[in-house]
Amino acid sequence: MSVKEVAAKAKKVKEEQSYQFVTFVLGGEHHAVKIEHVKEVAVTPKVSKMPRTPSFIKGVANVRGELIAIVDLEERFNMKPVLSLNSGLNSKTYTIVIDADTYTIGFTVNEVPNTLILTDSQIDRSADVVEKAKIRNRFIDGVGKAVGGDLIILLDILKVLSESEIRQISK
């Protein structure tokens, strides 16, 4: 690659918009949500079950003085869980606390979340990718291509739950 080509590529990278994500693993696959939706990440505290809630809503927990509903994302997505919440030894999970405009909710994940920056050229937002993968795309925002070739499912975390599910949790 010539110096001009390298300079042009570097200029293009500088002009690209970049996005920061919080990454985590669900069912052995990498997923990510935009960092601006994440209020905090905490070790999942004791969860108190709530009657008459869907199975993926594990209950409520006290996270730094705030009672929030805890959702098991693997169960929500019908993924085979690597670990289950409250399953005994090695059951340490993490809760990603999402702060939406009208509610705060926690989503459990099994590994310590990390952060990642992707540029526009590293994100494929086309519906074709999602449709080819036969994934319902209501909450899939795209697929990220990390350095090293790993693919990361980018979630629109605010669309993971329906409005009626959010109302049910908020009661």
mmCIF file of N, CA and C in Angstrom, residues 56-113:
data_model
loop_
_atom_site.group_PDB
_atom_site.id
_atom_site.type_symbol
_atom_site.label_atom_id
_atom_site.label_comp_id
_atom_site.label_asym_id
_atom_site.label_seq_id
_atom_site.Cartn_x
_atom_site.Cartn_y
_atom_site.Cartn_z
ATOM 1 N N PHE A 56 -38.811 -15.125 31.960
ATOM 2 C CA PHE A 56 -37.527 -14.436 31.745
ATOM 3 C C PHE A 56 -37.343 -13.261 32.702
ATOM 4 N N ILE A 57 -38.405 -12.851 33.395
ATOM 5 C CA ILE A 57 -38.277 -11.822 34.425
ATOM 6 C C ILE A 57 -38.034 -12.556 35.734
ATOM 7 N N LYS A 58 -36.830 -12.437 36.226
ATOM 8 C CA LYS A 58 -36.416 -13.230 37.381
ATOM 9 C C LYS A 58 -36.896 -12.660 38.699
ATOM 10 N N GLY A 59 -37.318 -11.413 38.703
ATOM 11 C CA GLY A 59 -37.796 -10.789 39.922
ATOM 12 C C GLY A 59 -37.262 -9.383 40.051
ATOM 13 N N VAL A 60 -37.154 -8.936 41.293
ATOM 14 C CA VAL A 60 -36.613 -7.602 41.543
ATOM 15 C C VAL A 60 -35.388 -7.719 42.439
ATOM 16 N N ALA A 61 -34.520 -6.748 42.322
ATOM 17 C CA ALA A 61 -33.301 -6.731 43.130
ATOM 18 C C ALA A 61 -32.988 -5.298 43.532
ATOM 19 N N ASN A 62 -32.269 -5.187 44.616
ATOM 20 C CA ASN A 62 -31.826 -3.887 45.110
ATOM 21 C C ASN A 62 -30.434 -3.627 44.550
ATOM 22 N N VAL A 63 -30.361 -2.739 43.594
ATOM 23 C CA VAL A 63 -29.068 -2.380 43.007
ATOM 24 C C VAL A 63 -28.731 -0.959 43.442
ATOM 25 N N ARG A 64 -27.801 -0.877 44.356
ATOM 26 C CA ARG A 64 -27.337 0.405 44.915
ATOM 27 C C ARG A 64 -28.509 1.277 45.412
ATOM 28 N N GLY A 65 -29.432 0.603 46.141
ATOM 29 C CA GLY A 65 -30.538 1.319 46.756
ATOM 30 C C GLY A 65 -31.766 1.491 45.888
ATOM 31 N N GLU A 66 -31.708 1.036 44.652
ATOM 32 C CA GLU A 66 -32.847 1.174 43.748
ATOM 33 C C GLU A 66 -33.388 -0.214 43.416
ATOM 34 N N LEU A 67 -34.702 -0.404 43.618
ATOM 35 C CA LEU A 67 -35.334 -1.677 43.280
ATOM 36 C C LEU A 67 -35.628 -1.702 41.783
ATOM 37 N N ILE A 68 -35.066 -2.690 41.102
ATOM 38 C CA ILE A 68 -35.281 -2.783 39.658
ATOM 39 C C ILE A 68 -35.635 -4.215 39.288
ATOM 40 N N ALA A 69 -36.376 -4.357 38.196
ATOM 41 C CA ALA A 69 -36.697 -5.678 37.671
ATOM 42 C C ALA A 69 -35.441 -6.251 37.005
ATOM 43 N N ILE A 70 -35.283 -7.569 37.165
ATOM 44 C CA ILE A 70 -34.125 -8.255 36.601
ATOM 45 C C ILE A 70 -34.615 -9.216 35.505
ATOM 46 N N VAL A 71 -34.085 -9.056 34.310
ATOM 47 C CA VAL A 71 -34.468 -9.864 33.163
ATOM 48 C C VAL A 71 -33.288 -10.746 32.761
ATOM 49 N N ASP A 72 -33.567 -12.019 32.556
ATOM 50 C CA ASP A 72 -32.548 -12.957 32.072
ATOM 51 C C ASP A 72 -32.570 -12.901 30.542
ATOM 52 N N LEU A 73 -31.550 -12.273 29.957
ATOM 53 C CA LEU A 73 -31.528 -12.090 28.500
ATOM 54 C C LEU A 73 -31.451 -13.407 27.732
ATOM 55 N N GLU A 74 -30.696 -14.377 28.251
ATOM 56 C CA GLU A 74 -30.622 -15.671 27.547
ATOM 57 C C GLU A 74 -32.008 -16.304 27.461
ATOM 58 N N GLU A 75 -32.732 -16.254 28.553
ATOM 59 C CA GLU A 75 -34.077 -16.835 28.543
ATOM 60 C C GLU A 75 -35.010 -16.012 27.656
ATOM 61 N N ARG A 76 -34.863 -14.697 27.681
ATOM 62 C CA ARG A 76 -35.690 -13.833 26.840
ATOM 63 C C ARG A 76 -35.500 -14.175 25.362
ATOM 64 N N PHE A 77 -34.258 -14.479 24.981
ATOM 65 C CA PHE A 77 -33.953 -14.779 23.589
ATOM 66 C C PHE A 77 -34.040 -16.279 23.274
ATOM 67 N N ASN A 78 -34.530 -17.053 24.226
ATOM 68 C CA ASN A 78 -34.612 -18.508 24.055
ATOM 69 C C ASN A 78 -33.274 -19.134 23.695
ATOM 70 N N MET A 79 -32.228 -18.647 24.347
ATOM 71 C CA MET A 79 -30.891 -19.190 24.130
ATOM 72 C C MET A 79 -30.595 -20.209 25.209
ATOM 73 N N LYS A 80 -29.823 -21.191 24.859
ATOM 74 C CA LYS A 80 -29.422 -22.183 25.846
ATOM 75 C C LYS A 80 -28.497 -21.496 26.843
ATOM 76 N N PRO A 81 -28.901 -21.460 28.107
ATOM 77 C CA PRO A 81 -28.076 -20.751 29.084
ATOM 78 C C PRO A 81 -26.770 -21.478 29.375
ATOM 79 N N VAL A 82 -25.725 -20.678 29.494
ATOM 80 C CA VAL A 82 -24.440 -21.239 29.897
ATOM 81 C C VAL A 82 -24.455 -21.470 31.403
ATOM 82 N N LEU A 83 -24.981 -20.477 32.124
ATOM 83 C CA LEU A 83 -25.198 -20.568 33.565
ATOM 84 C C LEU A 83 -26.586 -20.046 33.838
ATOM 85 N N SER A 84 -27.210 -20.530 34.865
ATOM 86 C CA SER A 84 -28.512 -19.974 35.201
ATOM 87 C C SER A 84 -28.420 -19.175 36.480
ATOM 88 N N LEU A 85 -29.264 -18.177 36.562
ATOM 89 C CA LEU A 85 -29.306 -17.320 37.730
ATOM 90 C C LEU A 85 -29.626 -18.157 38.964
ATOM 91 N N ASN A 86 -28.904 -17.931 40.032
ATOM 92 C CA ASN A 86 -29.109 -18.622 41.303
ATOM 93 C C ASN A 86 -28.930 -20.137 41.191
ATOM 94 N N SER A 87 -28.012 -20.605 40.356
ATOM 95 C CA SER A 87 -27.836 -22.047 40.187
ATOM 96 C C SER A 87 -26.771 -22.630 41.103
ATOM 97 N N GLY A 88 -26.276 -21.876 42.059
ATOM 98 C CA GLY A 88 -25.311 -22.427 42.986
ATOM 99 C C GLY A 88 -23.896 -22.000 42.639
ATOM 100 N N LEU A 89 -22.928 -22.921 42.784
ATOM 101 C CA LEU A 89 -21.536 -22.597 42.502
ATOM 102 C C LEU A 89 -21.385 -22.091 41.080
ATOM 103 N N ASN A 90 -20.455 -21.235 40.873
ATOM 104 C CA ASN A 90 -20.168 -20.654 39.563
ATOM 105 C C ASN A 90 -21.373 -19.920 38.976
ATOM 106 N N SER A 91 -22.274 -19.484 39.829
ATOM 107 C CA SER A 91 -23.463 -18.820 39.303
ATOM 108 C C SER A 91 -23.336 -17.307 39.317
ATOM 109 N N LYS A 92 -22.126 -16.793 39.487
ATOM 110 C CA LYS A 92 -21.935 -15.347 39.515
ATOM 111 C C LYS A 92 -22.320 -14.763 38.164
ATOM 112 N N THR A 93 -23.296 -13.906 38.189
ATOM 113 C CA THR A 93 -23.703 -13.232 36.961
ATOM 114 C C THR A 93 -23.566 -11.728 37.176
ATOM 115 N N TYR A 94 -23.667 -11.012 36.106
ATOM 116 C CA TYR A 94 -23.561 -9.561 36.164
ATOM 117 C C TYR A 94 -24.861 -8.969 35.644
ATOM 118 N N THR A 95 -25.200 -7.841 36.193
ATOM 119 C CA THR A 95 -26.403 -7.150 35.765
ATOM 120 C C THR A 95 -26.004 -5.847 35.090
ATOM 121 N N ILE A 96 -26.471 -5.701 33.866
ATOM 122 C CA ILE A 96 -26.285 -4.451 33.139
ATOM 123 C C ILE A 96 -27.541 -3.637 33.396
ATOM 124 N N VAL A 97 -27.383 -2.533 34.095
ATOM 125 C CA VAL A 97 -28.525 -1.688 34.438
ATOM 126 C C VAL A 97 -28.733 -0.686 33.297
ATOM 127 N N ILE A 98 -29.927 -0.758 32.729
ATOM 128 C CA ILE A 98 -30.283 0.106 31.607
ATOM 129 C C ILE A 98 -31.204 1.203 32.118
ATOM 130 N N ASP A 99 -30.858 2.421 31.770
ATOM 131 C CA ASP A 99 -31.655 3.562 32.189
ATOM 132 C C ASP A 99 -32.368 4.129 30.969
ATOM 133 N N ALA A 100 -33.664 3.802 30.855
ATOM 134 C CA ALA A 100 -34.478 4.346 29.765
ATOM 135 C C ALA A 100 -35.162 5.611 30.284
ATOM 136 N N ASP A 101 -35.902 6.267 29.427
ATOM 137 C CA ASP A 101 -36.553 7.512 29.852
ATOM 138 C C ASP A 101 -37.531 7.292 30.993
ATOM 139 N N THR A 102 -38.326 6.213 30.915
ATOM 140 C CA THR A 102 -39.405 6.034 31.888
ATOM 141 C C THR A 102 -39.194 4.869 32.853
ATOM 142 N N TYR A 103 -38.133 4.148 32.692
ATOM 143 C CA TYR A 103 -37.901 3.002 33.572
ATOM 144 C C TYR A 103 -36.410 2.659 33.631
ATOM 145 N N THR A 104 -36.070 1.923 34.677
ATOM 146 C CA THR A 104 -34.727 1.384 34.842
ATOM 147 C C THR A 104 -34.885 -0.113 35.016
ATOM 148 N N ILE A 105 -34.054 -0.890 34.340
ATOM 149 C CA ILE A 105 -34.197 -2.340 34.381
ATOM 150 C C ILE A 105 -32.806 -2.973 34.314
ATOM 151 N N GLY A 106 -32.705 -4.174 34.856
ATOM 152 C CA GLY A 106 -31.420 -4.877 34.814
ATOM 153 C C GLY A 106 -31.496 -6.107 33.934
ATOM 154 N N PHE A 107 -30.477 -6.332 33.139
ATOM 155 C CA PHE A 107 -30.373 -7.514 32.293
ATOM 156 C C PHE A 107 -29.172 -8.320 32.762
ATOM 157 N N THR A 108 -29.401 -9.601 33.034
ATOM 158 C CA THR A 108 -28.294 -10.421 33.511
ATOM 159 C C THR A 108 -27.496 -11.001 32.346
ATOM 160 N N VAL A 109 -26.198 -11.062 32.541
ATOM 161 C CA VAL A 109 -25.280 -11.692 31.594
ATOM 162 C C VAL A 109 -24.302 -12.534 32.413
ATOM 163 N N ASN A 110 -23.633 -13.454 31.753
ATOM 164 C CA ASN A 110 -22.816 -14.416 32.489
ATOM 165 C C ASN A 110 -21.355 -14.064 32.655
ATOM 166 N N GLU A 111 -20.839 -13.197 31.837
ATOM 167 C CA GLU A 111 -19.424 -12.840 31.936
ATOM 168 C C GLU A 111 -19.300 -11.349 32.198
ATOM 169 N N VAL A 112 -18.157 -10.965 32.696
ATOM 170 C CA VAL A 112 -17.909 -9.560 32.961
ATOM 171 C C VAL A 112 -18.008 -8.781 31.648
ATOM 172 N N PRO A 113 -18.909 -7.824 31.592
ATOM 173 C CA PRO A 113 -19.014 -7.021 30.369
ATOM 174 C C PRO A 113 -17.755 -6.181 30.142
#
